[in-house]
PDB file of C-alpha atoms in Angstrom:
ATOM      1  CA  MET T   1      -2.558-105.027  51.550  1.00 27.00           C
ATOM      2  CA  TYR T   2      -0.205-102.840  49.051  1.00 26.00           C
ATOM      3  CA  GLU T   3       0.316-105.798  46.829  1.00 29.00           C
ATOM      4  CA  GLN T   4      -3.044-105.811  45.417  1.00 30.00           C
ATOM      5  CA  PHE T   5      -2.344-102.180  44.336  1.00 27.00           C
ATOM      6  CA  SER T   6       0.960-103.275  42.217  1.00 30.00           C
ATOM      7  CA  GLY T   7       0.895-104.652  38.841  1.00 31.00           C
ATOM      8  CA  ALA T   8      -1.788-105.437  36.531  1.00 32.00           C
ATOM      9  CA  ALA T   9      -5.110-104.290  37.484  1.00 29.00           C
ATOM     10  CA  PRO T  10      -7.865-107.230  38.114  1.00 29.00           C
ATOM     11  CA  ALA T  11     -10.259-108.602  35.393  1.00 33.00           C
ATOM     12  CA  VAL T  12     -13.448-107.254  36.351  1.00 31.00           C
ATOM     13  CA  PRO T  13     -17.078-108.863  34.744  1.00 33.00           C
ATOM     14  CA  SER T  14     -18.721-107.158  32.356  1.00 34.00           C
ATOM     15  CA  ARG T  15     -22.329-107.131  33.918  1.00 33.00           C
ATOM     16  CA  ARG T  16     -22.757-106.443  37.974  1.00 41.00           C
ATOM     17  CA  ALA T  17     -25.691-106.894  40.092  1.00 42.00           C
ATOM     18  CA  ASN T  18     -27.510-103.185  40.691  1.00 47.00           C
ATOM     19  CA  ARG T  19     -25.351-101.688  37.863  1.00 46.00           C
ATOM     20  CA  ARG T  20     -26.518-100.694  34.398  1.00 47.00           C
ATOM     21  CA  SER T  21     -24.736-102.032  31.800  1.00 46.00           C
ATOM     22  CA  ASP T  22     -23.681 -98.924  30.106  1.00 50.00           C
ATOM     23  CA  SER T  23     -22.394 -97.548  33.417  1.00 53.00           C
ATOM     24  CA  VAL T  24     -18.847 -97.208  34.561  1.00 59.00           C
ATOM     25  CA  ASP T  25     -17.254-100.630  36.063  1.00 66.00           C
ATOM     26  CA  LEU T  26     -17.488-100.197  39.461  1.00 69.00           C
ATOM     27  CA  ASP T  27     -17.635-103.348  41.666  1.00 75.00           C
ATOM     28  CA  PRO T  28     -20.355-103.213  44.107  1.00 70.00           C
ATOM     29  CA  ALA T  29     -18.653-105.411  46.528  1.00 78.00           C
ATOM     30  CA  GLU T  30     -15.676-103.727  46.848  1.00 81.00           C
ATOM     31  CA  LEU T  31     -17.534-100.393  47.013  1.00 82.00           C
ATOM     32  CA  ASP T  32     -19.425-101.932  49.991  1.00 83.00           C
ATOM     33  CA  ALA T  33     -16.361-101.806  51.931  1.00 82.00           C
ATOM     34  CA  VAL T  34     -16.042 -97.849  51.379  1.00 88.00           C
ATOM     35  CA  ALA T  35     -17.332 -96.019  54.484  1.00 91.00           C
ATOM     36  CA  ASP T  36     -18.704 -93.295  52.340  1.00 95.00           C
ATOM     37  CA  ALA T  37     -21.638 -93.564  49.978  1.00 96.00           C
ATOM     38  CA  VAL T  38     -20.501 -93.663  46.263  1.00 95.00           C
ATOM     39  CA  VAL T  39     -23.230 -93.037  43.990  1.00 95.00           C
ATOM     40  CA  ALA T  40     -22.238 -93.483  39.934  1.00 93.00           C
ATOM     41  CA  LEU T  41     -24.662 -91.319  37.502  1.00 93.00           C
ATOM     42  CA  ASP T  42     -25.037 -91.442  33.580  1.00 92.00           C
ATOM     43  CA  ALA T  43     -25.113 -88.221  31.586  1.00 90.00           C
ATOM     44  CA  ALA T  44     -28.862 -88.217  32.216  1.00 92.00           C
ATOM     45  CA  MET T  45     -28.300 -87.987  36.151  1.00 93.00           C
ATOM     46  CA  ARG T  46     -29.914 -91.371  36.567  1.00 96.00           C
ATOM     47  CA  VAL T  47     -28.288 -93.583  38.878  1.00 96.00           C
ATOM     48  CA  THR T  48     -25.962 -96.420  38.025  1.00 93.00           C
ATOM     49  CA  SER T  49     -24.448 -97.492  40.879  1.00 93.00           C
ATOM     50  CA  TRP T  50     -25.588 -97.492  44.733  1.00 95.00           C
ATOM     51  CA  ASN T  51     -23.435 -98.721  47.470  1.00 95.00           C
ATOM     52  CA  THR T  52     -24.618 -99.906  50.681  1.00 95.00           C
ATOM     53  CA  ALA T  53     -23.585 -96.642  52.255  1.00 96.00           C
ATOM     54  CA  ALA T  54     -25.834 -94.664  49.789  1.00 96.00           C
ATOM     55  CA  GLU T  55     -28.440 -97.376  51.088  1.00 96.00           C
ATOM     56  CA  ARG T  56     -27.733 -96.280  54.900  1.00 95.00           C
ATOM     57  CA  LEU T  57     -27.613 -92.482  54.168  1.00 96.00           C
ATOM     58  CA  TYR T  58     -30.662 -92.227  52.153  1.00 96.00           C
ATOM     59  CA  GLY T  59     -32.750 -94.992  53.443  1.00 95.00           C
ATOM     60  CA  VAL T  60     -33.258 -96.343  49.698  1.00 96.00           C
ATOM     61  CA  ALA T  61     -32.051 -99.678  48.363  1.00 96.00           C
ATOM     62  CA  ALA T  62     -29.648-100.224  45.459  1.00 95.00           C
ATOM     63  CA  GLY T  63     -32.333-101.975  43.337  1.00 95.00           C
ATOM     64  CA  ASP T  64     -34.843 -99.256  43.899  1.00 96.00           C
ATOM     65  CA  ALA T  65     -32.225 -96.486  43.064  1.00 97.00           C
ATOM     66  CA  VAL T  66     -30.212 -97.788  40.042  1.00 96.00           C
ATOM     67  CA  GLY T  67     -32.112 -96.745  36.659  1.00 96.00           C
ATOM     68  CA  ARG T  68     -33.876 -93.682  38.117  1.00 97.00           C
ATOM     69  CA  PRO T  69     -32.864 -90.174  38.480  1.00 97.00           C
ATOM     70  CA  PHE T  70     -31.157 -89.283  41.660  1.00 95.00           C
ATOM     71  CA  SER T  71     -33.253 -86.637  42.061  1.00 94.00           C
ATOM     72  CA  ASP T  72     -36.261 -89.104  42.539  1.00 96.00           C
ATOM     73  CA  HIS T  73     -34.379 -89.865  45.600  1.00 95.00           C
ATOM     74  CA  VAL T  74     -32.244 -86.852  46.723  1.00 95.00           C
ATOM     75  CA  GLU T  75     -32.595 -83.128  46.371  1.00 93.00           C
ATOM     76  CA  CYS T  76     -29.417 -81.554  46.358  1.00 90.00           C
ATOM     77  CA  TYR T  77     -28.258 -78.204  47.763  1.00 88.00           C
ATOM     78  CA  PRO T  78     -24.794 -77.732  46.947  1.00 71.00           C
ATOM     79  CA  SER T  79     -22.754 -74.865  48.435  1.00 67.00           C
ATOM     80  CA  GLN T  80     -20.813 -72.503  45.938  1.00 50.00           C
ATOM     81  CA  ALA T  81     -17.748 -74.661  47.182  1.00 44.00           C
ATOM     82  CA  ALA T  82     -19.258 -77.711  46.136  1.00 41.00           C
ATOM     83  CA  HIS T  83     -20.209 -76.692  42.438  1.00 42.00           C
ATOM     84  CA  PRO T  84     -17.599 -74.377  41.100  1.00 41.00           C
ATOM     85  CA  GLY T  85     -19.061 -72.027  38.410  1.00 42.00           C
ATOM     86  CA  ASN T  86     -21.957 -70.600  39.676  1.00 39.00           C
ATOM     87  CA  GLY T  87     -23.737 -74.314  40.963  1.00 44.00           C
ATOM     88  CA  HIS T  88     -23.973 -75.454  37.291  1.00 43.00           C
ATOM     89  CA  GLY T  89     -21.663 -78.425  37.627  1.00 47.00           C
ATOM     90  CA  PRO T  90     -18.399 -79.527  38.334  1.00 46.00           C
ATOM     91  CA  ALA T  91     -15.689 -77.430  37.318  1.00 48.00           C
ATOM     92  CA  PRO T  92     -13.913 -77.608  34.083  1.00 48.00           C
ATOM     93  CA  THR T  93     -11.070 -79.986  35.484  1.00 52.00           C
ATOM     94  CA  GLY T  94     -14.120 -82.332  36.015  1.00 60.00           C
ATOM     95  CA  LEU T  95     -13.753 -82.339  39.882  1.00 66.00           C
ATOM     96  CA  ALA T  96     -15.984 -80.521  42.299  1.00 75.00           C
ATOM     97  CA  ASN T  97     -15.626 -80.975  46.099  1.00 84.00           C
ATOM     98  CA  GLY T  98     -17.305 -79.318  48.786  1.00 88.00           C
ATOM     99  CA  PRO T  99     -20.065 -78.914  51.608  1.00 92.00           C
ATOM    100  CA  ALA T 100     -23.691 -79.428  50.427  1.00 91.00           C
ATOM    101  CA  VAL T 101     -26.958 -80.388  51.982  1.00 92.00           C
ATOM    102  CA  HIS T 102     -29.052 -83.357  50.984  1.00 93.00           C
ATOM    103  CA  VAL T 103     -32.685 -83.771  51.782  1.00 94.00           C
ATOM    104  CA  VAL T 104     -33.867 -87.370  51.549  1.00 94.00           C
ATOM    105  CA  ARG T 105     -37.362 -88.510  50.498  1.00 91.00           C
ATOM    106  CA  SER T 106     -38.372 -88.785  53.808  1.00 92.00           C
ATOM    107  CA  GLY T 107     -37.633 -84.944  54.464  1.00 93.00           C
ATOM    108  CA  ARG T 108     -34.876 -85.555  56.394  1.00 93.00           C
ATOM    109  CA  THR T 109     -31.878 -83.145  55.903  1.00 92.00           C
ATOM    110  CA  VAL T 110     -28.390 -84.207  55.615  1.00 93.00           C
ATOM    111  CA  PRO T 111     -25.117 -82.140  55.801  1.00 93.00           C
ATOM    112  CA  VAL T 112     -22.638 -84.120  53.644  1.00 94.00           C
ATOM    113  CA  GLN T 113     -19.077 -83.294  52.064  1.00 94.00           C
ATOM    114  CA  VAL T 114     -19.081 -84.533  48.322  1.00 93.00           C
ATOM    115  CA  SER T 115     -16.224 -85.107  45.897  1.00 92.00           C
ATOM    116  CA  LEU T 116     -17.839 -85.717  42.284  1.00 90.00           C
ATOM    117  CA  LEU T 117     -15.848 -86.516  39.349  1.00 90.00           C
ATOM    118  CA  ALA T 118     -16.992 -85.763  36.175  1.00 88.00           C
ATOM    119  CA  PHE T 119     -15.304 -87.994  33.041  1.00 85.00           C
ATOM    120  CA  ARG T 120     -16.182 -89.606  29.647  1.00 83.00           C
ATOM    121  CA  GLY T 121     -17.506 -93.274  29.585  1.00 76.00           C
ATOM    122  CA  ARG T 122     -16.710 -95.982  27.678  1.00 76.00           C
ATOM    123  CA  ARG T 123     -19.301 -95.000  24.990  1.00 77.00           C
ATOM    124  CA  GLY T 124     -17.913 -91.206  25.209  1.00 80.00           C
ATOM    125  CA  ALA T 125     -21.048 -89.732  27.329  1.00 82.00           C
ATOM    126  CA  ASN T 126     -20.018 -87.790  30.567  1.00 86.00           C
ATOM    127  CA  GLN T 127     -20.656 -89.819  33.461  1.00 90.00           C
ATOM    128  CA  TYR T 128     -20.187 -88.955  37.254  1.00 92.00           C
ATOM    129  CA  VAL T 129     -19.348 -90.508  40.358  1.00 93.00           C
ATOM    130  CA  ALA T 130     -19.873 -88.738  43.765  1.00 94.00           C
ATOM    131  CA  PHE T 131     -18.243 -90.016  46.811  1.00 95.00           C
ATOM    132  CA  ILE T 132     -20.245 -88.801  49.861  1.00 96.00           C
ATOM    133  CA  ARG T 133     -19.992 -88.308  53.372  1.00 96.00           C
ATOM    134  CA  ASP T 134     -22.399 -87.714  56.038  1.00 95.00           C
ATOM    135  CA  ASP T 135     -21.238 -84.505  57.647  1.00 93.00           C
ATOM    136  CA  THR T 136     -23.708 -84.585  60.638  1.00 91.00           C
ATOM    137  CA  ASP T 137     -21.293 -85.816  63.323  1.00 89.00           C
ATOM    138  CA  HIS T 138     -18.377 -83.648  62.283  1.00 87.00           C
ATOM    139  CA  LEU T 139     -20.494 -80.619  62.486  1.00 87.00           C
ATOM    140  CA  ARG T 140     -22.041 -81.518  65.951  1.00 88.00           C
ATOM    141  CA  LEU T 141     -18.702 -81.887  67.210  1.00 88.00           C
ATOM    142  CA  THR T 142     -17.450 -78.387  65.991  1.00 87.00           C
ATOM    143  CA  ALA T 143     -20.367 -76.973  67.363  1.00 85.00           C
ATOM    144  CA  SER T 144     -19.874 -78.658  70.924  1.00 86.00           C
ATOM    145  CA  LEU T 145     -16.446 -77.577  71.005  1.00 89.00           C
ATOM    146  CA  ARG T 146     -16.887 -74.086  70.031  1.00 87.00           C
ATOM    147  CA  GLU T 147     -19.481 -73.796  72.662  1.00 87.00           C
ATOM    148  CA  ARG T 148     -16.657 -74.736  75.481  1.00 80.00           C
TER     149      ARG T 148
END
């Protein structure tokens, strides 16, 4: 398993299904192995990549999500910890980590933990990759332990 991470990175095809051509190069097949939702966004906050875990979490197929604004699918209510700087985006380091609440189109509220990476893309524009973990089970467990 560790051998795949040593040496030169494998060649990555330039175009992928469920991904915009101007987006960060994320391999959907590899991202589908990730348990957490992984969502890539361009500078206009349009979805450029959306893995299977994101489909499960939000109830939106990748083909319906890619190319559309993230806000078409999810309303985000980040806490102060999730977005330093009074909730106006990631910290100057380009990282933001912490809890948030997402409301999906069906109206379902989902507590999540978000790690957001901001960076300059291939064409110099801001891009973002969010790793999003459903925190529902963790919060239920914590609450049940407190009741004991």
